[in-house]
Structure formats: C-alpha cells, structure tokens
Amino acid sequence: MVAGVSLAEAPAFKKAPGGAPANVAVGIAKLGGSSAFIGKVGDDEFGYMLAKILKDNNVNNSGVRFDPTARTALAFVTLRADGEREFLFFRNPSADMLFREEELDVALIKKAGIFHYGSISLIEEPSRSTHLAAMGIAKKAGCFLSYDPNLRLALWPSPEAAREGIMSIWDQADLIKISEDEITFLTGGDDPYSDEVVLTKLFHPKLKLLIVTEGSAGCRYYTKEFKGRVPGVKVKAVDTTGAGDAFVSGVLNSIASDQSVCQDEKRLREALLFANACGGLTVTERGAIPAMPSKDDVLQFLSNQE
C-alpha cells in the first residue's frame, strides 16, 4: 500500500482484515475484555480468513455464518497523503447483506452485557430485518445498546436513504458515538461544534451517553446531567484506519466493567481519556486489527503523557 495516491494510481494492495464491528470486538478482546462477533461472510478463503482472525484474537466467532452463494465483501482502501482514506467496495450482493434472521445465534446475544452495531447492515434486506431482530433480542435481554453509525455514503442508494436509515434506529440506543462529519450530514449541514445542535437535534431522552469524536483533538460527551470535552493525545499518525473503532472498544470496555460510569462525570472523563489513548495508539501503526493496543500499552502510554 502506497500512501498519497488515489485508488486508480495504487500499484498494489495489501490484504487486511477489517470491518467496524469486528474491529471493535478485537479491540475489546485485546484490552482483556470478553467479546463475540455475529455476522456473515462467504464460504470462501477470505471468509475463513476473517473467522480465523477473530478466533486468533480471542473473539468468540461462533455466531459467524458462511454463505455458499455469495462472496465475502471486499473494500479497497488507499491512504491519502494526510492519512485519511478513500474507499471502493465490492458487494453485489456480498454475504454480509444476506444474513438472515434465522441464522442469528440468539443465545449468544442474550449472554452479552453490551450489544454494539453499526448502520451498514441496515442498507439492504435481509440483513436489515436481521439487524432489527438482533437489537430487539438484545434489548429484551437487558443488554446495553451501543450504536456507531459509521457513515459510508457510497454504500447507500442515496444520501436521503442514508440519513433516513441511520436515524431509523436512533432512539433505541443507550450510547451513540458519532464524528463531526456525521453530525453535519445527519443534521443537513448544521455546525458540528455547536452543543445546541447536538442537544436539540441528536440527543434523545433514552440516551445514557452521546459521544462526538473529533479525531486527534479528542472527544465531546453529552448526558442528561452534564457535558464536556476530553482533549486528544499527541501521536504521529501513520494510518487512521480503525482509530474510531479502537476508541469505541476503549469506551465499551469501561462501560462493561461498570455501567454507572455514564452517570459519574469524573470517572467518565477518565474512561474517555483511556479511549482517546486507544484511538491514538491505533493510528501510529498500519491497519486496524494489528494496531489495536493492549490495556498495558494504553496505561503505559498514558503514564508517559503526564
């Protein structure tokens, strides 16, 4: 992979596993937490590779299904000179889009303390109905629901469909994590730095925590009781892939140990600084999964920052 070129100019591509919820699952396992991944890949070499990588990283992959008729989705990514990414997706239709409700590992979902999901599975049927069913099972079982919409506009039929699809499950989540770009997109162009915009247009009464990530600048947090900012950590960025996912895994790992962290501002700030460090360390290496830090890496890094 060569940085600073477009997809068309790239001389070669390096095979790398990824996908936001899977990255988060690995991130949690690397931090010493317990995680499982539910989804569908093709009954092909790439699918086997992904299932094996989850297992090798101590993620329970018993909820992974293999589709004999469709291929594992592929995404070609190049890094621009500033470390940001350009994507090209191959999924027409790919196995993940064909994940059916009867293939859900219901017992696995019910065992979870936290159920985390994105929005890409909402784009097409049958994966949309499967996603909604899984959320219903998780909610009924008393899981904490965590949502990172992870906007990938190129995958939706239109910007309107993306906005509508992402917002269709907005009011179900206990935790939502969004980026500044996503605020601008979801609100139709409003100021992503405005607390008022976030609180009037995006915060909802059932939310325990809304987090706005600001890349290297850190993050903002909003609850019913309080709001604030936690600055980012200083690192040299090599590849931003997976930084948001590593951040989410840091947050979820803290919430999994104690959900009341969302009500205690001092402890929440500590958890978010820890999560900022998870994201920060991930950008110092290439690729998402290999770059995800261990808990010791994060604590060591934070002690050096002081």
mmCIF file of C-alpha atoms in Angstrom:
data_model
loop_
_atom_site.group_PDB
_atom_site.id
_atom_site.type_symbol
_atom_site.label_atom_id
_atom_site.label_comp_id
_atom_site.label_asym_id
_atom_site.label_seq_id
_atom_site.Cartn_x
_atom_site.Cartn_y
_atom_site.Cartn_z
ATOM 1 C CA MET A 1 0.000 0.000 0.000
ATOM 2 C CA VAL A 2 1.403 3.381 -1.011
ATOM 3 C CA ALA A 3 0.239 6.488 0.821
ATOM 4 C CA GLY A 4 -0.706 9.635 -1.041
ATOM 5 C CA VAL A 5 -2.145 8.036 -4.190
ATOM 6 C CA SER A 6 -5.675 7.519 -5.484
ATOM 7 C CA LEU A 7 -7.209 4.046 -5.890
ATOM 8 C CA ALA A 8 -6.515 4.169 -9.628
ATOM 9 C CA GLU A 9 -2.842 5.055 -9.118
ATOM 10 C CA ALA A 10 -2.120 2.483 -6.377
ATOM 11 C CA PRO A 11 0.467 -0.048 -7.662
ATOM 12 C CA ALA A 12 -0.694 -2.867 -5.331
ATOM 13 C CA PHE A 13 -2.984 -3.688 -2.409
ATOM 14 C CA LYS A 14 -2.190 -5.500 0.818
ATOM 15 C CA LYS A 15 -4.727 -7.995 2.152
ATOM 16 C CA ALA A 16 -6.016 -6.798 5.535
ATOM 17 C CA PRO A 17 -8.971 -7.853 7.693
ATOM 18 C CA GLY A 18 -11.419 -5.226 8.894
ATOM 19 C CA GLY A 19 -14.968 -4.023 9.303
ATOM 20 C CA ALA A 20 -16.046 -1.712 12.100
ATOM 21 C CA PRO A 21 -17.945 -4.050 14.491
ATOM 22 C CA ALA A 22 -15.294 -6.773 14.068
ATOM 23 C CA ASN A 23 -12.570 -4.202 14.790
ATOM 24 C CA VAL A 24 -14.402 -3.188 17.981
ATOM 25 C CA ALA A 25 -14.732 -6.843 19.038
ATOM 26 C CA VAL A 26 -10.981 -7.372 18.576
ATOM 27 C CA GLY A 27 -10.216 -4.075 20.328
ATOM 28 C CA ILE A 28 -12.172 -5.208 23.398
ATOM 29 C CA ALA A 29 -10.524 -8.631 23.433
ATOM 30 C CA LYS A 30 -7.075 -7.002 23.174
ATOM 31 C CA LEU A 31 -7.930 -4.827 26.186
ATOM 32 C CA GLY A 32 -8.658 -8.016 28.135
ATOM 33 C CA GLY A 33 -12.453 -7.886 27.725
ATOM 34 C CA SER A 34 -14.743 -10.648 26.513
ATOM 35 C CA SER A 35 -16.308 -10.205 23.065
ATOM 36 C CA ALA A 36 -18.129 -12.110 20.339
ATOM 37 C CA PHE A 37 -18.875 -11.219 16.715
ATOM 38 C CA ILE A 38 -22.089 -12.020 14.864
ATOM 39 C CA GLY A 39 -22.258 -11.695 11.095
ATOM 40 C CA LYS A 40 -21.936 -13.421 7.746
ATOM 41 C CA VAL A 41 -19.056 -13.995 5.348
ATOM 42 C CA GLY A 42 -18.742 -16.011 2.137
ATOM 43 C CA ASP A 43 -17.951 -19.705 2.132
ATOM 44 C CA ASP A 44 -14.595 -18.759 0.598
ATOM 45 C CA GLU A 45 -10.954 -18.249 1.543
ATOM 46 C CA PHE A 46 -11.471 -14.628 2.632
ATOM 47 C CA GLY A 47 -14.403 -15.663 4.821
ATOM 48 C CA TYR A 48 -12.369 -18.416 6.504
ATOM 49 C CA MET A 49 -9.516 -15.954 6.987
ATOM 50 C CA LEU A 50 -11.792 -13.448 8.755
ATOM 51 C CA ALA A 51 -13.320 -16.091 11.038
ATOM 52 C CA LYS A 52 -9.821 -17.333 11.912
ATOM 53 C CA ILE A 53 -8.502 -13.826 12.615
ATOM 54 C CA LEU A 54 -11.375 -13.257 15.070
ATOM 55 C CA LYS A 55 -10.571 -16.535 16.813
ATOM 56 C CA ASP A 56 -6.808 -15.821 16.838
ATOM 57 C CA ASN A 57 -7.599 -12.506 18.567
ATOM 58 C CA ASN A 58 -9.727 -14.211 21.257
ATOM 59 C CA VAL A 59 -13.073 -13.088 19.841
ATOM 60 C CA ASN A 60 -15.852 -15.694 20.067
ATOM 61 C CA ASN A 61 -16.758 -16.370 16.404
ATOM 62 C CA SER A 62 -19.469 -18.997 16.977
ATOM 63 C CA GLY A 63 -22.071 -16.516 15.646
ATOM 64 C CA VAL A 64 -20.331 -16.198 12.260
ATOM 65 C CA ARG A 65 -22.218 -17.784 9.342
ATOM 66 C CA PHE A 66 -20.847 -18.789 5.905
ATOM 67 C CA ASP A 67 -22.893 -18.196 2.744
ATOM 68 C CA PRO A 68 -22.351 -20.771 -0.040
ATOM 69 C CA THR A 69 -23.850 -18.490 -2.732
ATOM 70 C CA ALA A 70 -22.236 -15.092 -2.088
ATOM 71 C CA ARG A 71 -18.697 -13.821 -1.633
ATOM 72 C CA THR A 72 -17.119 -12.157 1.382
ATOM 73 C CA ALA A 73 -17.339 -8.366 0.920
ATOM 74 C CA LEU A 74 -14.167 -6.590 -0.172
ATOM 75 C CA ALA A 75 -13.189 -2.968 0.357
ATOM 76 C CA PHE A 76 -10.224 -1.424 -1.434
ATOM 77 C CA VAL A 77 -8.702 1.423 0.542
ATOM 78 C CA THR A 78 -5.956 3.912 -0.240
ATOM 79 C CA LEU A 79 -4.414 6.374 2.148
ATOM 80 C CA ARG A 80 -4.264 9.992 1.096
ATOM 81 C CA ALA A 81 -1.162 11.965 1.979
ATOM 82 C CA ASP A 82 -2.901 13.264 5.154
ATOM 83 C CA GLY A 83 -3.614 9.723 6.425
ATOM 84 C CA GLU A 84 -7.340 9.890 5.555
ATOM 85 C CA ARG A 85 -8.868 7.184 3.378
ATOM 86 C CA GLU A 86 -10.551 6.616 0.026
ATOM 87 C CA PHE A 87 -12.813 3.522 -0.289
ATOM 88 C CA LEU A 88 -14.086 1.298 -3.097
ATOM 89 C CA PHE A 89 -16.489 -1.508 -2.101
ATOM 90 C CA PHE A 90 -17.237 -4.821 -3.829
ATOM 91 C CA ARG A 91 -20.574 -6.147 -2.547
ATOM 92 C CA ASN A 92 -23.158 -7.082 -5.171
ATOM 93 C CA PRO A 93 -24.576 -8.658 -3.074
ATOM 94 C CA SER A 94 -21.940 -9.855 -0.630
ATOM 95 C CA ALA A 95 -22.525 -12.462 2.062
ATOM 96 C CA ASP A 96 -22.991 -9.930 4.895
ATOM 97 C CA MET A 97 -26.041 -8.460 3.100
ATOM 98 C CA LEU A 98 -27.672 -11.921 3.013
ATOM 99 C CA PHE A 99 -27.530 -12.553 6.778
ATOM 100 C CA ARG A 100 -30.974 -13.953 7.674
ATOM 101 C CA GLU A 101 -32.848 -13.714 10.961
ATOM 102 C CA GLU A 102 -32.965 -17.493 11.443
ATOM 103 C CA GLU A 103 -29.141 -17.537 11.307
ATOM 104 C CA LEU A 104 -28.821 -15.369 14.430
ATOM 105 C CA ASP A 105 -27.194 -17.002 17.456
ATOM 106 C CA VAL A 106 -29.890 -15.861 19.885
ATOM 107 C CA ALA A 107 -28.271 -17.456 22.966
ATOM 108 C CA LEU A 108 -25.015 -15.607 22.251
ATOM 109 C CA ILE A 109 -26.822 -12.244 22.022
ATOM 110 C CA LYS A 110 -28.684 -12.886 25.297
ATOM 111 C CA LYS A 111 -25.389 -13.568 27.096
ATOM 112 C CA ALA A 112 -23.970 -10.146 26.209
ATOM 113 C CA GLY A 113 -23.792 -7.193 28.597
ATOM 114 C CA ILE A 114 -23.402 -4.790 25.656
ATOM 115 C CA PHE A 115 -24.713 -5.169 22.091
ATOM 116 C CA HIS A 116 -22.789 -2.955 19.638
ATOM 117 C CA TYR A 117 -23.740 -2.317 15.994
ATOM 118 C CA GLY A 118 -23.309 -0.027 13.004
ATOM 119 C CA SER A 119 -25.639 1.072 10.202
ATOM 120 C CA ILE A 120 -24.249 -0.683 7.103
ATOM 121 C CA SER A 121 -26.308 -3.802 7.910
ATOM 122 C CA LEU A 122 -29.443 -1.590 7.635
ATOM 123 C CA ILE A 123 -28.923 -0.799 3.945
ATOM 124 C CA GLU A 124 -30.430 -3.925 2.334
ATOM 125 C CA GLU A 125 -32.774 -6.778 3.149
ATOM 126 C CA PRO A 126 -32.494 -9.392 4.569
ATOM 127 C CA SER A 127 -29.642 -8.046 6.747
ATOM 128 C CA ARG A 128 -31.770 -5.057 7.811
ATOM 129 C CA SER A 129 -34.518 -7.227 9.337
ATOM 130 C CA THR A 130 -31.851 -9.431 10.938
ATOM 131 C CA HIS A 131 -30.175 -6.374 12.475
ATOM 132 C CA LEU A 132 -33.511 -5.103 13.868
ATOM 133 C CA ALA A 133 -34.374 -8.556 15.243
ATOM 134 C CA ALA A 134 -30.964 -8.816 16.948
ATOM 135 C CA MET A 135 -31.458 -5.380 18.535
ATOM 136 C CA GLY A 136 -34.888 -6.470 19.778
ATOM 137 C CA ILE A 137 -33.477 -9.652 21.335
ATOM 138 C CA ALA A 138 -30.636 -7.695 22.968
ATOM 139 C CA LYS A 139 -32.950 -5.001 24.335
ATOM 140 C CA LYS A 140 -35.343 -7.590 25.768
ATOM 141 C CA ALA A 141 -32.426 -9.435 27.397
ATOM 142 C CA GLY A 142 -31.385 -6.209 29.163
ATOM 143 C CA CYS A 143 -28.264 -5.527 27.087
ATOM 144 C CA PHE A 144 -26.779 -2.021 26.931
ATOM 145 C CA LEU A 145 -27.198 -0.923 23.265
ATOM 146 C CA SER A 146 -24.246 0.830 21.624
ATOM 147 C CA TYR A 147 -24.500 2.429 18.149
ATOM 148 C CA ASP A 148 -21.751 3.790 15.909
ATOM 149 C CA PRO A 149 -23.436 4.673 12.598
ATOM 150 C CA ASN A 150 -20.087 4.667 10.767
ATOM 151 C CA LEU A 151 -21.402 6.518 7.721
ATOM 152 C CA ARG A 152 -20.195 5.056 4.403
ATOM 153 C CA LEU A 153 -22.190 7.129 1.946
ATOM 154 C CA ALA A 154 -21.014 5.173 -1.127
ATOM 155 C CA LEU A 155 -22.838 2.063 0.115
ATOM 156 C CA TRP A 156 -26.287 3.683 0.397
ATOM 157 C CA PRO A 157 -28.617 4.210 -2.605
ATOM 158 C CA SER A 158 -28.746 7.973 -1.889
ATOM 159 C CA PRO A 159 -27.813 10.495 0.837
ATOM 160 C CA GLU A 160 -31.512 10.709 1.819
ATOM 161 C CA ALA A 161 -31.693 6.920 2.237
ATOM 162 C CA ALA A 162 -28.544 7.022 4.395
ATOM 163 C CA ARG A 163 -29.922 9.788 6.623
ATOM 164 C CA GLU A 164 -33.269 8.034 6.985
ATOM 165 C CA GLY A 165 -31.744 4.585 7.573
ATOM 166 C CA ILE A 166 -29.237 5.782 10.175
ATOM 167 C CA MET A 167 -31.895 7.794 12.042
ATOM 168 C CA SER A 168 -34.491 4.976 11.896
ATOM 169 C CA ILE A 169 -32.933 3.239 14.942
ATOM 170 C CA TRP A 170 -31.536 6.388 16.597
ATOM 171 C CA ASP A 171 -33.933 6.390 19.568
ATOM 172 C CA GLN A 172 -33.149 2.786 20.597
ATOM 173 C CA ALA A 173 -29.528 3.198 21.688
ATOM 174 C CA ASP A 174 -28.131 3.743 25.191
ATOM 175 C CA LEU A 175 -24.840 5.003 23.728
ATOM 176 C CA ILE A 176 -24.230 6.696 20.389
ATOM 177 C CA LYS A 177 -20.805 7.650 19.050
ATOM 178 C CA ILE A 178 -20.634 9.983 16.050
ATOM 179 C CA SER A 179 -17.998 12.054 14.282
ATOM 180 C CA GLU A 180 -18.187 15.741 13.375
ATOM 181 C CA ASP A 181 -18.731 14.877 9.675
ATOM 182 C CA GLU A 182 -21.656 12.652 10.638
ATOM 183 C CA ILE A 183 -23.280 15.492 12.629
ATOM 184 C CA THR A 184 -23.061 17.784 9.600
ATOM 185 C CA PHE A 185 -24.529 15.057 7.378
ATOM 186 C CA LEU A 186 -27.329 13.931 9.721
ATOM 187 C CA THR A 187 -28.477 17.485 10.563
ATOM 188 C CA GLY A 188 -28.375 18.658 6.933
ATOM 189 C CA GLY A 189 -25.380 20.947 7.305
ATOM 190 C CA ASP A 190 -25.577 22.309 10.859
ATOM 191 C CA ASP A 191 -22.494 23.332 12.848
ATOM 192 C CA PRO A 192 -20.905 20.150 14.290
ATOM 193 C CA TYR A 193 -19.212 22.170 17.076
ATOM 194 C CA SER A 194 -22.473 23.537 18.461
ATOM 195 C CA ASP A 195 -23.656 21.966 21.730
ATOM 196 C CA GLU A 196 -27.127 23.289 20.943
ATOM 197 C CA VAL A 197 -27.264 21.440 17.591
ATOM 198 C CA VAL A 198 -26.167 18.188 19.235
ATOM 199 C CA LEU A 199 -28.568 18.508 22.169
ATOM 200 C CA THR A 200 -31.638 19.611 20.206
ATOM 201 C CA LYS A 201 -31.220 17.501 17.070
ATOM 202 C CA LEU A 202 -29.304 14.376 18.109
ATOM 203 C CA PHE A 203 -29.658 13.764 21.833
ATOM 204 C CA HIS A 204 -32.729 11.700 22.761
ATOM 205 C CA PRO A 205 -34.386 11.048 26.155
ATOM 206 C CA LYS A 206 -33.352 7.374 26.406
ATOM 207 C CA LEU A 207 -29.665 8.097 25.726
ATOM 208 C CA LYS A 208 -27.261 7.476 28.589
ATOM 209 C CA LEU A 209 -24.310 8.897 26.665
ATOM 210 C CA LEU A 210 -23.677 10.633 23.327
ATOM 211 C CA ILE A 211 -20.056 10.968 22.242
ATOM 212 C CA VAL A 212 -18.772 13.175 19.433
ATOM 213 C CA THR A 213 -15.279 12.239 18.261
ATOM 214 C CA GLU A 214 -13.013 14.987 16.947
ATOM 215 C CA GLY A 215 -10.106 12.886 15.652
ATOM 216 C CA SER A 216 -6.778 13.951 17.122
ATOM 217 C CA ALA A 217 -8.488 16.798 19.020
ATOM 218 C CA GLY A 218 -10.249 14.341 21.368
ATOM 219 C CA CYS A 219 -13.965 13.996 22.031
ATOM 220 C CA ARG A 220 -17.051 15.674 23.495
ATOM 221 C CA TYR A 221 -19.580 13.945 25.723
ATOM 222 C CA TYR A 222 -23.234 14.652 26.481
ATOM 223 C CA THR A 223 -25.520 13.068 29.087
ATOM 224 C CA LYS A 224 -28.801 14.295 30.616
ATOM 225 C CA GLU A 225 -26.835 15.717 33.558
ATOM 226 C CA PHE A 226 -23.592 17.061 32.118
ATOM 227 C CA LYS A 227 -21.488 17.731 29.040
ATOM 228 C CA GLY A 228 -17.822 18.446 28.333
ATOM 229 C CA ARG A 229 -14.668 17.798 26.302
ATOM 230 C CA VAL A 230 -11.712 15.493 26.786
ATOM 231 C CA PRO A 231 -8.615 16.502 24.793
ATOM 232 C CA GLY A 232 -6.882 14.046 22.489
ATOM 233 C CA VAL A 233 -3.442 12.527 22.970
ATOM 234 C CA LYS A 234 -0.410 13.580 20.935
ATOM 235 C CA VAL A 235 0.778 10.939 18.459
ATOM 236 C CA LYS A 236 2.295 10.774 14.977
ATOM 237 C CA ALA A 237 -0.464 9.491 12.655
ATOM 238 C CA VAL A 238 0.550 6.830 10.135
ATOM 239 C CA ASP A 239 -2.882 5.361 9.306
ATOM 240 C CA THR A 240 -6.226 6.478 10.763
ATOM 241 C CA THR A 241 -7.930 3.149 9.906
ATOM 242 C CA GLY A 242 -9.588 1.684 12.980
ATOM 243 C CA ALA A 243 -8.946 4.659 15.271
ATOM 244 C CA GLY A 244 -12.668 5.268 15.847
ATOM 245 C CA ASP A 245 -13.211 1.545 16.439
ATOM 246 C CA ALA A 246 -10.338 1.377 18.940
ATOM 247 C CA PHE A 247 -11.841 4.417 20.687
ATOM 248 C CA VAL A 248 -15.227 2.651 20.887
ATOM 249 C CA SER A 249 -13.639 -0.516 22.259
ATOM 250 C CA GLY A 250 -11.959 1.588 24.973
ATOM 251 C CA VAL A 251 -15.286 3.190 25.938
ATOM 252 C CA LEU A 252 -17.230 -0.086 25.868
ATOM 253 C CA ASN A 253 -14.574 -1.910 27.872
ATOM 254 C CA SER A 254 -15.011 0.667 30.671
ATOM 255 C CA ILE A 255 -18.821 0.521 30.499
ATOM 256 C CA ALA A 256 -18.765 -3.302 30.530
ATOM 257 C CA SER A 257 -16.943 -3.254 33.882
ATOM 258 C CA ASP A 258 -19.390 -0.716 35.313
ATOM 259 C CA GLN A 259 -22.345 0.905 33.525
ATOM 260 C CA SER A 260 -22.660 3.600 36.210
ATOM 261 C CA VAL A 261 -19.559 5.263 34.693
ATOM 262 C CA CYS A 262 -22.036 7.130 32.424
ATOM 263 C CA GLN A 263 -23.536 8.888 35.482
ATOM 264 C CA ASP A 264 -20.242 9.880 37.149
ATOM 265 C CA GLU A 265 -18.534 12.685 35.235
ATOM 266 C CA LYS A 266 -15.089 12.237 36.832
ATOM 267 C CA ARG A 267 -14.987 8.521 36.012
ATOM 268 C CA LEU A 268 -16.473 9.110 32.573
ATOM 269 C CA ARG A 269 -13.702 11.598 31.782
ATOM 270 C CA GLU A 270 -11.097 9.010 32.845
ATOM 271 C CA ALA A 271 -12.777 6.375 30.647
ATOM 272 C CA LEU A 272 -12.810 8.782 27.673
ATOM 273 C CA LEU A 273 -9.150 9.711 28.132
ATOM 274 C CA PHE A 274 -8.384 5.965 28.144
ATOM 275 C CA ALA A 275 -10.466 5.597 24.945
ATOM 276 C CA ASN A 276 -8.679 8.583 23.322
ATOM 277 C CA ALA A 277 -5.384 6.806 24.031
ATOM 278 C CA CYS A 278 -6.741 3.576 22.459
ATOM 279 C CA GLY A 279 -7.584 5.533 19.300
ATOM 280 C CA GLY A 280 -4.324 7.473 19.388
ATOM 281 C CA LEU A 281 -2.143 4.385 19.652
ATOM 282 C CA THR A 282 -4.006 2.697 16.786
ATOM 283 C CA VAL A 283 -3.092 5.461 14.295
ATOM 284 C CA THR A 284 0.632 5.007 14.951
ATOM 285 C CA GLU A 285 0.588 1.689 13.046
ATOM 286 C CA ARG A 286 -0.770 0.438 9.712
ATOM 287 C CA GLY A 287 -4.053 -1.476 9.617
ATOM 288 C CA ALA A 288 -6.850 -1.641 12.184
ATOM 289 C CA ILE A 289 -6.668 -5.045 13.863
ATOM 290 C CA PRO A 290 -2.854 -5.379 14.152
ATOM 291 C CA ALA A 291 -2.623 -1.830 15.556
ATOM 292 C CA MET A 292 -5.208 -2.283 18.361
ATOM 293 C CA PRO A 293 -3.442 -1.797 21.725
ATOM 294 C CA SER A 294 -3.447 -3.915 24.900
ATOM 295 C CA LYS A 295 -4.532 -2.432 28.234
ATOM 296 C CA ASP A 296 -0.875 -2.323 29.355
ATOM 297 C CA ASP A 297 0.093 -0.429 26.160
ATOM 298 C CA VAL A 298 -2.585 2.182 26.911
ATOM 299 C CA LEU A 299 -1.759 2.599 30.600
ATOM 300 C CA GLN A 300 1.981 2.808 29.822
ATOM 301 C CA PHE A 301 1.289 5.416 27.125
ATOM 302 C CA LEU A 302 -0.918 7.497 29.451
ATOM 303 C CA SER A 303 1.637 7.432 32.264
ATOM 304 C CA ASN A 304 4.234 8.820 29.810
ATOM 305 C CA GLN A 305 1.868 11.640 28.793
ATOM 306 C CA GLU A 306 1.601 13.096 32.287
#
